[in-house]
Short mmCIF file of C-alpha atoms in Angstrom, two decimals:
data_model
loop_
_atom_site.label_atom_id
_atom_site.label_comp_id
_atom_site.label_asym_id
_atom_site.label_seq_id
_atom_site.Cartn_x
_atom_site.Cartn_y
_atom_site.Cartn_z
CA UNK C 1364 29.07 -35.42 1.31
CA UNK C 1365 31.77 -33.08 0.11
CA UNK C 1366 31.39 -29.28 -0.41
CA UNK C 1367 28.80 -28.67 -3.43
CA UNK C 1368 28.19 -25.31 -5.00
CA UNK C 1369 29.54 -23.58 -1.81
CA UNK C 1370 27.54 -25.78 0.68
CA UNK C 1371 28.81 -28.54 2.90
CA UNK C 1372 25.70 -30.55 3.81
CA UNK C 1373 27.56 -32.47 6.48
CA UNK C 1374 28.49 -29.26 8.17
CA UNK C 1375 24.95 -27.87 7.76
CA UNK C 1376 23.59 -30.97 9.34
CA UNK C 1377 25.88 -30.56 12.25
CA UNK C 1378 24.90 -27.01 12.78
CA UNK C 1379 21.10 -28.01 12.64
CA UNK C 1380 21.76 -30.54 15.32
CA UNK C 1381 23.43 -27.94 17.55
CA UNK C 1382 20.62 -25.61 17.08
CA UNK C 1383 18.13 -28.31 17.88
CA UNK C 1384 19.95 -29.00 21.13
CA UNK C 1385 20.10 -25.23 22.07
CA UNK C 1386 16.42 -25.01 21.39
CA UNK C 1387 15.76 -27.92 23.84
CA UNK C 1388 17.96 -26.33 26.45
CA UNK C 1389 16.08 -22.95 26.18
CA UNK C 1390 13.03 -24.68 27.83
CA UNK C 1391 15.03 -25.40 30.95
CA UNK C 1392 16.68 -21.87 30.95
CA UNK C 1393 13.06 -20.54 30.55
CA UNK C 1394 11.85 -22.55 33.72
CA UNK C 1395 14.92 -21.68 35.77
CA UNK C 1396 14.48 -17.94 34.97
CA UNK C 1397 10.84 -17.76 35.73
CA UNK C 1398 11.56 -19.53 39.07
CA UNK C 1399 14.45 -17.06 40.01
CA UNK C 1400 12.41 -13.97 39.05
CA UNK C 1401 9.26 -15.23 40.74
CA UNK C 1402 11.17 -15.90 44.01
CA UNK C 1403 13.05 -12.50 43.77
CA UNK C 1404 9.89 -10.75 43.31
CA UNK C 1405 8.33 -12.39 46.32
CA UNK C 1406 11.40 -11.59 48.42
CA UNK C 1407 11.34 -8.07 47.45
CA UNK C 1408 7.72 -7.82 48.85
CA UNK C 1409 6.15 -7.22 45.44
CA UNK C 1410 8.60 -4.76 43.95
CA UNK C 1411 9.61 -5.79 40.39
CA UNK C 1412 12.64 -8.03 40.22
CA UNK C 1413 13.24 -6.88 36.61
CA UNK C 1414 12.32 -3.85 34.43
CA UNK C 1415 13.18 -5.71 31.09
CA UNK C 1416 9.92 -6.07 29.03
CA UNK C 1417 11.19 -9.36 27.78
CA UNK C 1418 11.68 -10.89 31.23
CA UNK C 1419 8.72 -9.35 33.01
CA UNK C 1420 6.14 -11.83 31.68
CA UNK C 1421 8.13 -14.75 33.18
CA UNK C 1422 7.35 -13.34 36.76
CA UNK C 1423 4.81 -15.73 38.23
CA UNK C 1424 4.97 -18.42 35.62
CA UNK C 1425 4.76 -21.77 37.32
CA UNK C 1426 3.82 -23.39 34.04
CA UNK C 1427 4.85 -22.60 30.54
CA UNK C 1428 2.33 -20.17 28.65
CA UNK C 1429 1.96 -22.05 25.32
CA UNK C 1430 2.08 -20.46 21.94
CA UNK C 1431 -0.03 -21.35 19.04
CA UNK C 1432 2.42 -23.99 18.26
CA UNK C 1433 2.76 -25.58 21.56
CA UNK C 1434 5.82 -24.18 23.14
CA UNK C 1435 6.44 -21.29 25.60
CA UNK C 1436 5.15 -18.08 24.19
CA UNK C 1437 7.87 -15.78 25.60
CA UNK C 1438 11.61 -15.76 25.37
CA UNK C 1439 13.79 -17.62 26.17
CA UNK C 1440 11.52 -20.67 25.93
CA UNK C 1441 10.18 -19.71 22.54
CA UNK C 1442 13.50 -20.54 21.07
CA UNK C 1443 12.72 -24.14 21.52
CA UNK C 1444 10.15 -24.02 18.55
CA UNK C 1445 11.99 -21.40 16.57
CA UNK C 1446 15.48 -23.12 16.51
CA UNK C 1447 13.77 -26.47 16.07
CA UNK C 1448 12.06 -25.22 13.08
CA UNK C 1449 15.12 -23.71 11.70
CA UNK C 1450 17.03 -27.04 12.26
CA UNK C 1451 14.21 -28.91 10.53
CA UNK C 1452 14.42 -26.65 7.55
CA UNK C 1453 18.31 -27.02 7.38
CA UNK C 1454 18.01 -30.69 7.49
CA UNK C 1455 15.44 -30.88 4.63
CA UNK C 1456 17.44 -28.36 2.47
CA UNK C 1457 20.49 -30.51 3.00
CA UNK C 1458 18.71 -33.70 1.72
CA UNK C 1459 17.58 -31.62 -1.29
CA UNK C 1460 21.03 -30.57 -1.79
CA UNK C 1461 22.46 -34.27 -1.76
CA UNK C 1462 19.73 -35.41 -4.14
CA UNK C 1463 20.29 -32.60 -6.50
CA UNK C 1464 23.90 -33.31 -6.57
CA UNK C 1465 23.10 -36.81 -7.64
CA UNK C 1466 20.76 -35.71 -10.37
CA UNK C 1467 23.59 -33.43 -11.80
CA UNK C 1468 26.00 -36.42 -11.62
CA UNK C 1469 23.50 -38.24 -13.69
CA UNK C 1470 23.46 -35.54 -16.40
CA UNK C 1471 20.60 -33.53 -15.32
CA UNK C 1472 20.63 -29.71 -15.13
CA UNK C 1473 18.92 -28.11 -12.15
CA UNK C 1474 18.76 -24.25 -11.64
CA UNK C 1475 21.14 -23.14 -9.08
CA UNK C 1476 18.26 -21.23 -7.31
CA UNK C 1477 16.60 -24.58 -6.60
CA UNK C 1478 19.44 -26.49 -5.17
CA UNK C 1479 18.92 -25.52 -1.44
CA UNK C 1480 15.15 -25.26 -1.73
CA UNK C 1481 13.02 -26.22 1.45
CA UNK C 1482 11.04 -28.92 -0.32
CA UNK C 1483 10.85 -32.86 -0.41
CA UNK C 1484 14.18 -34.26 -1.84
CA UNK C 1485 14.23 -34.87 -5.52
CA UNK C 1486 13.45 -38.44 -6.75
CA UNK C 1487 14.94 -39.40 -10.11
CA UNK C 1488 12.30 -42.07 -10.67
CA UNK C 1489 9.63 -39.21 -10.84
CA UNK C 1490 11.43 -37.58 -13.50
CA UNK C 1491 11.99 -40.88 -15.50
CA UNK C 1492 8.20 -41.85 -14.99
CA UNK C 1493 7.18 -38.34 -16.44
CA UNK C 1494 9.51 -38.53 -19.36
CA UNK C 1495 8.39 -41.98 -20.37
CA UNK C 1496 4.59 -40.97 -19.94
CA UNK C 1497 4.91 -37.86 -22.10
CA UNK C 1498 6.79 -39.76 -24.62
CA UNK C 1499 4.14 -42.40 -25.07
CA UNK C 1500 1.61 -39.67 -26.15
CA UNK C 1501 3.33 -39.90 -29.66
CA UNK C 1502 1.16 -41.86 -31.92
CA UNK C 1503 -0.81 -43.41 -29.14
CA UNK C 1504 -4.12 -44.98 -29.79
CA UNK C 1505 -6.36 -43.39 -27.27
CA UNK C 1506 -9.27 -45.46 -27.52
CA UNK C 1507 -12.92 -44.69 -27.95
CA UNK C 1508 -13.06 -42.53 -24.95
CA UNK C 1509 -10.74 -39.88 -26.02
CA UNK C 1510 -7.28 -38.83 -24.67
CA UNK C 1511 -8.17 -36.78 -21.57
CA UNK C 1512 -7.33 -39.63 -19.06
CA UNK C 1513 -3.97 -40.03 -20.69
CA UNK C 1514 -3.31 -36.33 -20.60
CA UNK C 1515 -4.51 -36.02 -16.95
CA UNK C 1516 -1.79 -38.65 -16.06
CA UNK C 1517 0.95 -36.54 -17.47
CA UNK C 1518 -0.69 -33.42 -15.66
CA UNK C 1519 -0.75 -35.27 -12.39
CA UNK C 1520 2.90 -36.21 -12.67
CA UNK C 1521 4.01 -32.64 -13.49
CA UNK C 1522 1.89 -31.02 -11.03
CA UNK C 1523 3.28 -33.44 -8.17
CA UNK C 1524 6.83 -32.79 -8.95
CA UNK C 1525 9.07 -30.71 -6.60
CA UNK C 1526 10.83 -27.68 -8.13
CA UNK C 1527 14.08 -29.58 -8.57
CA UNK C 1528 12.40 -32.59 -10.19
CA UNK C 1529 10.25 -30.26 -12.58
CA UNK C 1530 13.53 -28.47 -13.49
CA UNK C 1531 15.42 -31.49 -14.35
CA UNK C 1532 12.54 -32.93 -16.43
CA UNK C 1533 12.49 -29.83 -18.50
CA UNK C 1534 16.13 -29.92 -18.98
CA UNK C 1535 15.85 -33.55 -20.25
CA UNK C 1536 12.39 -33.59 -22.05
CA UNK C 1537 12.67 -33.13 -25.85
CA UNK C 1538 10.97 -29.99 -27.25
CA UNK C 1539 8.97 -31.98 -29.60
CA UNK C 1540 7.26 -33.94 -26.75
CA UNK C 1541 6.33 -30.68 -24.91
CA UNK C 1542 5.00 -29.22 -28.17
CA UNK C 1543 2.93 -32.44 -28.80
CA UNK C 1544 1.53 -32.44 -25.22
CA UNK C 1545 0.56 -28.76 -25.57
CA UNK C 1546 -1.32 -29.52 -28.87
CA UNK C 1547 -3.13 -32.34 -27.15
CA UNK C 1548 -4.23 -30.54 -24.14
CA UNK C 1549 -5.47 -27.50 -26.12
CA UNK C 1550 -7.48 -29.69 -28.63
CA UNK C 1551 -10.80 -30.35 -26.79
CA UNK C 1552 -12.72 -31.33 -30.00
CA UNK C 1553 -14.49 -34.71 -29.82
CA UNK C 1554 -15.97 -36.97 -32.46
CA UNK C 1555 -19.45 -35.42 -32.06
CA UNK C 1556 -21.33 -38.57 -31.74
CA UNK C 1557 -20.09 -40.21 -28.65
CA UNK C 1558 -20.94 -38.57 -25.36
CA UNK C 1559 -18.06 -40.32 -23.57
CA UNK C 1560 -15.43 -39.09 -26.08
CA UNK C 1561 -13.32 -36.44 -24.10
CA UNK C 1562 -10.23 -34.92 -25.42
CA UNK C 1563 -7.78 -32.23 -24.29
CA UNK C 1564 -8.00 -30.48 -20.92
CA UNK C 1565 -10.75 -27.85 -20.10
CA UNK C 1566 -9.53 -24.18 -20.54
CA UNK C 1567 -9.69 -23.37 -16.77
CA UNK C 1568 -7.90 -26.51 -15.72
CA UNK C 1569 -5.35 -26.13 -18.54
CA UNK C 1570 -4.61 -22.52 -17.27
CA UNK C 1571 -4.27 -23.76 -13.82
CA UNK C 1572 -1.77 -26.47 -14.89
CA UNK C 1573 0.37 -24.11 -16.84
CA UNK C 1574 0.41 -21.75 -13.75
CA UNK C 1575 1.48 -24.57 -11.49
CA UNK C 1576 4.30 -25.33 -13.74
CA UNK C 1577 5.65 -21.83 -14.03
CA UNK C 1578 5.36 -21.18 -10.31
CA UNK C 1579 7.99 -24.03 -9.82
CA UNK C 1580 10.16 -23.98 -12.82
CA UNK C 1581 13.59 -22.53 -12.55
CA UNK C 1582 14.33 -19.39 -14.61
CA UNK C 1583 16.78 -21.13 -16.97
CA UNK C 1584 13.99 -23.15 -18.42
CA UNK C 1585 11.24 -20.45 -18.69
CA UNK C 1586 11.98 -19.98 -22.47
CA UNK C 1587 11.83 -23.62 -23.25
CA UNK C 1588 8.58 -23.85 -21.53
CA UNK C 1589 7.05 -20.69 -23.09
CA UNK C 1590 8.09 -21.91 -26.57
CA UNK C 1591 6.15 -25.15 -25.99
CA UNK C 1592 3.18 -23.67 -24.17
CA UNK C 1593 2.31 -20.26 -25.99
CA UNK C 1594 -0.45 -19.86 -23.35
CA UNK C 1595 2.29 -19.06 -20.71
CA UNK C 1596 3.31 -15.72 -22.52
CA UNK C 1597 1.05 -13.15 -24.01
CA UNK C 1598 2.25 -11.95 -27.49
CA UNK C 1599 2.45 -8.25 -28.10
CA UNK C 1600 2.93 -8.06 -31.96
CA UNK C 1601 -0.75 -7.59 -32.65
CA UNK C 1602 -1.10 -4.43 -30.44
CA UNK C 1603 -1.77 -1.12 -31.92
CA UNK C 1604 1.33 0.20 -30.15
CA UNK C 1605 3.47 -2.49 -31.86
CA UNK C 1606 1.88 -2.08 -35.40
CA UNK C 1607 1.93 1.83 -35.26
CA UNK C 1608 5.14 2.23 -33.12
CA UNK C 1609 3.17 4.56 -30.84
CA UNK C 1610 0.08 4.85 -28.69
CA UNK C 1611 -2.62 6.14 -30.99
CA UNK C 1612 -4.22 8.40 -28.36
CA UNK C 1613 -1.36 9.90 -26.46
CA UNK C 1614 1.38 9.67 -29.21
CA UNK C 1615 3.97 8.03 -26.88
CA UNK C 1616 6.60 6.46 -28.80
CA UNK C 1617 6.65 2.47 -28.69
CA UNK C 1618 9.38 1.51 -31.07
CA UNK C 1619 11.81 -1.23 -30.40
CA UNK C 1620 9.41 -3.41 -28.37
CA UNK C 1621 11.01 -6.45 -26.82
CA UNK C 1622 10.88 -8.72 -23.73
CA UNK C 1623 12.91 -7.92 -20.72
CA UNK C 1624 13.13 -7.78 -16.93
CA UNK C 1625 12.15 -4.27 -15.67
CA UNK C 1626 14.41 -2.37 -13.20
CA UNK C 1627 11.61 -1.62 -10.74
CA UNK C 1628 10.55 -4.39 -8.27
CA UNK C 1629 7.04 -5.88 -7.74
CA UNK C 1630 6.40 -3.20 -4.96
CA UNK C 1631 8.32 -0.09 -4.12
CA UNK C 1632 11.39 -0.79 -1.96
CA UNK C 1633 10.55 -1.09 1.68
CA UNK C 1634 6.87 -0.99 1.23
CA UNK C 1635 5.82 -4.62 0.98
CA UNK C 1636 2.70 -3.29 -1.11
CA UNK C 1637 1.41 -1.43 1.72
CA UNK C 1638 1.54 1.88 -0.15
CA UNK C 1639 -0.53 1.04 -3.19
CA UNK C 1640 -1.86 4.32 -4.33
CA UNK C 1641 -4.16 4.74 -7.34
CA UNK C 1642 -2.74 8.17 -8.01
CA UNK C 1643 0.60 6.50 -8.89
CA UNK C 1644 -0.61 3.93 -11.65
CA UNK C 1645 0.15 4.67 -15.17
CA UNK C 1646 -1.52 2.82 -17.98
CA UNK C 1647 1.54 2.61 -20.24
CA UNK C 1648 1.33 2.56 -23.82
CA UNK C 1649 -1.11 -0.34 -24.74
CA UNK C 1650 -4.73 0.72 -25.53
CA UNK C 1651 -6.33 -0.91 -22.43
CA UNK C 1652 -7.68 2.10 -20.54
CA UNK C 1653 -10.98 0.16 -20.02
CA UNK C 1654 -9.11 -2.43 -17.94
CA UNK C 1655 -6.67 -0.15 -16.35
CA UNK C 1656 -9.43 2.29 -15.15
CA UNK C 1657 -11.17 -0.63 -13.42
CA UNK C 1658 -8.07 -1.68 -11.63
CA UNK C 1659 -7.10 1.80 -10.60
CA UNK C 1660 -10.59 2.57 -9.49
CA UNK C 1661 -10.60 -0.52 -7.43
CA UNK C 1662 -7.27 0.30 -5.96
CA UNK C 1663 -8.47 3.69 -4.86
CA UNK C 1664 -11.47 2.23 -2.85
CA UNK C 1665 -9.76 -0.84 -1.59
CA UNK C 1666 -6.01 -1.04 -1.99
CA UNK C 1667 -5.67 -4.22 0.37
CA UNK C 1668 -7.97 -6.11 -1.97
CA UNK C 1669 -5.49 -5.37 -4.70
CA UNK C 1670 -2.57 -6.29 -2.52
CA UNK C 1671 -4.02 -9.52 -1.50
CA UNK C 1672 -4.43 -10.48 -5.28
CA UNK C 1673 -0.80 -10.66 -6.08
CA UNK C 1674 2.34 -12.35 -4.60
CA UNK C 1675 5.83 -13.42 -5.70
CA UNK C 1676 7.13 -16.87 -5.68
CA UNK C 1677 10.54 -18.18 -4.68
CA UNK C 1678 11.52 -18.71 -8.25
CA UNK C 1679 10.74 -15.05 -9.27
CA UNK C 1680 7.40 -15.70 -11.07
CA UNK C 1681 4.30 -13.67 -9.97
CA UNK C 1682 0.83 -15.13 -9.00
CA UNK C 1683 -2.10 -12.84 -9.75
CA UNK C 1684 -5.57 -13.38 -8.63
CA UNK C 1685 -8.16 -13.00 -11.64
CA UNK C 1686 -11.60 -14.12 -12.42
CA UNK C 1687 -12.22 -15.94 -15.73
CA UNK C 1688 -15.00 -15.42 -18.31
CA UNK C 1689 -17.24 -17.89 -16.40
CA UNK C 1690 -16.70 -15.99 -13.03
CA UNK C 1691 -14.26 -18.58 -11.70
CA UNK C 1692 -11.49 -17.35 -9.41
CA UNK C 1693 -7.96 -18.29 -10.60
CA UNK C 1694 -4.43 -17.60 -9.60
CA UNK C 1695 -2.48 -17.08 -12.77
CA UNK C 1696 1.29 -17.23 -12.70
CA UNK C 1697 3.36 -15.01 -15.13
CA UNK C 1698 7.16 -14.59 -15.48
CA UNK C 1699 8.62 -11.26 -14.34
CA UNK C 1700 9.61 -10.11 -17.98
CA UNK C 1701 7.30 -7.43 -19.65
CA UNK C 1702 7.35 -5.78 -23.00
CA UNK C 1703 9.92 -2.90 -22.88
CA UNK C 1704 10.55 -0.23 -25.54
CA UNK C 1705 14.00 0.40 -27.35
CA UNK C 1706 15.26 2.32 -24.29
CA UNK C 1707 14.28 -0.52 -21.81
CA UNK C 1708 11.26 1.43 -20.33
CA UNK C 1709 8.03 -0.64 -19.67
CA UNK C 1710 5.48 -0.56 -22.28
CA UNK C 1711 2.98 -1.90 -19.75
CA UNK C 1712 1.02 -0.46 -16.91
CA UNK C 1713 3.29 0.40 -13.85
CA UNK C 1714 3.23 2.41 -10.73
CA UNK C 1715 5.67 4.85 -9.13
CA UNK C 1716 8.94 2.61 -8.46
CA UNK C 1717 6.73 -0.63 -8.72
CA UNK C 1718 5.60 -3.10 -11.39
CA UNK C 1719 2.69 -4.90 -9.66
CA UNK C 1720 0.16 -3.27 -12.23
CA UNK C 1721 2.10 -4.73 -15.00
CA UNK C 1722 1.58 -8.28 -13.68
CA UNK C 1723 -2.10 -7.78 -13.11
CA UNK C 1724 -2.11 -6.47 -16.86
CA UNK C 1725 -0.12 -9.44 -18.07
CA UNK C 1726 -2.38 -12.12 -16.21
CA UNK C 1727 -5.52 -10.43 -17.74
CA UNK C 1728 -3.97 -10.60 -21.17
CA UNK C 1729 -3.57 -14.31 -20.78
CA UNK C 1730 -7.06 -14.99 -19.44
CA UNK C 1731 -9.44 -12.49 -21.00
CA UNK C 1732 -12.05 -14.28 -22.93
CA UNK C 1733 -14.32 -11.46 -24.31
CA UNK C 1734 -12.39 -10.14 -27.38
CA UNK C 1735 -14.69 -10.54 -30.43
CA UNK C 1736 -13.11 -8.04 -32.74
CA UNK C 1737 -14.72 -4.90 -33.85
CA UNK C 1738 -13.82 -2.49 -31.18
CA UNK C 1739 -13.78 1.20 -31.87
CA UNK C 1740 -10.06 1.79 -32.39
CA UNK C 1741 -10.33 3.66 -35.64
CA UNK C 1742 -9.19 0.57 -37.67
CA UNK C 1743 -12.53 -1.25 -38.23
CA UNK C 1744 -12.26 -3.54 -40.95
CA UNK C 1745 -8.42 -3.72 -41.17
CA UNK C 1746 -7.68 -7.46 -40.33
CA UNK C 1747 -4.18 -6.44 -38.98
CA UNK C 1748 -6.09 -4.67 -35.97
CA UNK C 1749 -9.71 -5.76 -36.23
CA UNK C 1750 -9.76 -9.51 -35.30
CA UNK C 1751 -10.65 -11.89 -32.57
CA UNK C 1752 -7.78 -12.79 -30.28
CA UNK C 1753 -7.24 -14.68 -26.99
CA UNK C 1754 -4.27 -14.78 -24.72
CA UNK C 1755 -2.43 -11.57 -26.19
CA UNK C 1756 -2.02 -8.03 -25.25
CA UNK C 1757 -3.72 -7.39 -28.57
CA UNK C 1758 -6.79 -8.99 -27.10
CA UNK C 1759 -7.12 -6.49 -24.32
CA UNK C 1760 -6.88 -3.28 -26.43
CA UNK C 1761 -9.92 -1.29 -27.29
CA UNK C 1762 -12.91 -2.74 -25.60
CA UNK C 1763 -15.91 -1.58 -23.59
CA UNK C 1764 -15.68 -0.35 -20.02
CA UNK C 1765 -18.26 -2.78 -18.60
CA UNK C 1766 -16.44 -5.83 -19.68
CA UNK C 1767 -13.47 -5.32 -17.40
CA UNK C 1768 -14.81 -5.30 -13.86
CA UNK C 1769 -15.79 -8.94 -13.54
CA UNK C 1770 -12.07 -9.92 -14.22
CA UNK C 1771 -10.89 -7.50 -11.50
CA UNK C 1772 -13.43 -7.96 -8.76
CA UNK C 1773 -15.28 -11.27 -9.56
CA UNK C 1774 -18.56 -9.35 -9.97
CA UNK C 1775 -20.30 -7.62 -12.99
CA UNK C 1776 -20.45 -3.95 -12.78
CA UNK C 1777 -23.85 -2.09 -12.63
CA UNK C 1778 -24.72 0.58 -15.18
CA UNK C 1779 -26.13 3.73 -13.48
CA UNK C 1780 -27.91 6.79 -14.68
CA UNK C 1781 -25.55 9.13 -16.54
CA UNK C 1782 -25.74 12.15 -14.16
CA UNK C 1783 -23.41 13.58 -11.60
CA UNK C 1784 -25.92 12.91 -8.85
CA UNK C 1785 -26.21 9.27 -9.59
CA UNK C 1786 -22.51 8.80 -9.93
CA UNK C 1787 -21.97 10.63 -6.70
CA UNK C 1788 -24.55 8.35 -4.89
CA UNK C 1789 -22.76 5.19 -6.08
CA UNK C 1790 -19.41 6.64 -5.48
CA UNK C 1791 -20.32 7.65 -1.82
CA UNK C 1792 -21.66 4.18 -1.16
CA UNK C 1793 -18.19 2.75 -1.62
CA UNK C 1794 -18.44 1.78 -5.28
CA UNK C 1795 -15.62 2.49 -7.68
CA UNK C 1796 -17.11 4.15 -10.80
CA UNK C 1797 -15.63 4.28 -14.39
CA UNK C 1798 -16.90 6.27 -17.16
CA UNK C 1799 -16.13 6.66 -20.90
CA UNK C 1800 -15.99 9.32 -23.57
CA UNK C 1801 -17.41 9.06 -26.99
CA UNK C 1802 -15.71 9.43 -30.40
CA UNK C 1803 -15.27 11.98 -33.17
CA UNK C 1804 -12.71 14.61 -34.07
CA UNK C 1805 -14.93 17.51 -33.06
CA UNK C 1806 -15.59 16.08 -29.67
CA UNK C 1807 -11.92 15.51 -29.11
CA UNK C 1808 -11.07 19.10 -30.08
CA UNK C 1809 -13.73 20.56 -27.93
CA UNK C 1810 -12.76 18.54 -25.07
CA UNK C 1811 -9.08 19.33 -25.24
CA UNK C 1812 -9.96 22.99 -25.59
CA UNK C 1813 -11.40 22.81 -22.02
CA UNK C 1814 -9.02 20.24 -20.39
CA UNK C 1815 -5.98 20.02 -22.65
CA UNK C 1816 -4.55 16.66 -23.83
CA UNK C 1817 -5.60 14.88 -20.61
CA UNK C 1818 -8.97 14.50 -22.50
CA UNK C 1819 -9.26 12.10 -25.10
CA UNK C 1820 -12.07 10.37 -27.09
CA UNK C 1821 -12.70 6.51 -26.94
CA UNK C 1822 -11.12 6.62 -23.53
CA UNK C 1823 -12.17 5.51 -20.13
CA UNK C 1824 -11.73 7.47 -16.93
CA UNK C 1825 -12.23 6.52 -13.12
CA UNK C 1826 -13.96 8.74 -10.52
CA UNK C 1827 -11.67 10.25 -8.04
CA UNK C 1828 -14.27 12.29 -6.06
CA UNK C 1829 -16.28 15.66 -6.05
CA UNK C 1830 -15.48 19.28 -5.25
CA UNK C 1831 -17.82 22.15 -5.17
CA UNK C 1832 -20.55 20.32 -6.99
CA UNK C 1833 -18.32 19.37 -9.82
CA UNK C 1834 -16.99 15.80 -10.64
CA UNK C 1835 -13.24 14.87 -10.55
CA UNK C 1836 -12.19 12.16 -12.98
CA UNK C 1837 -8.70 10.51 -12.99
CA UNK C 1838 -6.91 9.55 -16.18
CA UNK C 1839 -5.46 6.06 -16.29
CA UNK C 1840 -2.53 7.40 -18.12
CA UNK C 1841 -1.39 8.63 -14.87
CA UNK C 1842 1.07 11.43 -13.96
CA UNK C 1843 1.80 14.02 -15.33
CA UNK C 1844 -1.74 13.91 -16.87
CA UNK C 1845 -4.04 16.17 -14.86
CA UNK C 1846 -7.45 15.25 -13.56
CA UNK C 1847 -10.43 16.32 -15.32
CA UNK C 1848 -12.91 18.55 -13.29
CA UNK C 1849 -16.17 18.85 -14.97
CA UNK C 1850 -19.50 20.60 -14.09
CA UNK C 1851 -22.64 18.49 -14.27
CA UNK C 1852 -23.39 19.81 -17.59
CA UNK C 1853 -19.89 19.22 -19.12
CA UNK C 1854 -19.99 15.81 -17.62
CA UNK C 1855 -23.22 15.11 -19.30
CA UNK C 1856 -21.93 16.40 -22.68
CA UNK C 1857 -18.57 14.68 -22.75
CA UNK C 1858 -18.82 11.39 -20.66
CA UNK C 1859 -21.28 8.40 -20.49
CA UNK C 1860 -21.88 4.76 -19.75
CA UNK C 1861 -20.89 4.97 -16.06
CA UNK C 1862 -20.42 1.76 -14.36
CA UNK C 1863 -20.43 1.08 -10.60
CA UNK C 1864 -18.01 -1.73 -9.48
CA UNK C 1865 -18.71 -4.07 -6.65
CA UNK C 1866 -15.64 -4.79 -4.58
CA UNK C 1867 -15.52 -7.49 -1.95
CA UNK C 1868 -14.66 -6.41 1.56
CA UNK C 1869 -11.10 -7.03 2.71
#
């Protein structure tokens, strides 16, 4: 095979063979070194034959000390496994490269990022079979038992594809076929009189299916997938921020909203998510304080739990752990683009130098199933704002603080007595606690006279701690908004509905 896209698979395979041989030779070198060092130590009457920390473990090794993978556990013998694994990966990637080149010669487009992926080689027949199966859904008589079994065949085919196969499929499949498939999997209505009549895919299965597609699909085909499957991307044009051009509480500008890739990475550079800090989280400009307060309070008590719930895929998409309305844990896949304002600044939640809160928020917007309209946003009765939604950022604006915790932790929160003593008891027992404020212009003015603009009515705060008998509340708006320090009487006057969250142990 000649050079293709900067790779020469023949040369790569030759290098893999050399690495595999060197790995095999490392076992003999390991045995010889161990023998020499052991004999030298004996001749030196117990004095160390080497002070090198990498060689000292070999002294006295008559037999290999196996690693978890079966080879020697120390250098240089460990290179047998390591170089062998590397060679195996190079062989698989070379085979993938050859098959992708063949697909491209046959007229398919495959995202360049997938050409050298470490996966099973692409099989063109899998692509042809899936194209045929999804085409046959057009006008098909599904019989008396509904269409679910036919849809599951397509689902199984797409889920079983490699990244390259799926990308080639999306390049070739007509948009009309994808949209028809989306309409069918979303329509779960049946005839109403036959118990065996099953249509569409159940919501949870449908959500998992879309996530599996996005987790493998090349970036060049994300837009086509999202156009066909609206459930992959939450809309933002029903949010108060979009309709008003600003956040109604903070007044922060929100004009020029559009999708884009943020400049900050998933985690702050060099941290790998190990520096998750609740104090760095900023709600952004959507009215979802009730959710961000739950996320932030959980991150404060158990940052590792939050870190374990998010990971980036090789294609750049992000998997987020979330629980659905029925309490089922799911991993929801989202693309890395988020709503930005006219200046390219994220509208979404974010942290200092990191975007992981935005992807938690985006996954929540897709999954949240509790929006029934009528939330106290000051627009009651206005159908542009006050309506039931699902799968949008608008659906997660303006709701009640007890509705978010199950989606973050997998457990319902527990309402506790509205007193500083009760809140302190729960907080000191390891529970994140969130509280909310009431409504009314008089209350807002009185609160801002005490604490400035960090106080807002119709807002949810999280408990940060206690000092000198007072309660310290964090604002999910994040820096530069200051904490609220309230006496027990002030707390009782301005705050209510405290909820204690249950966070699983990491």
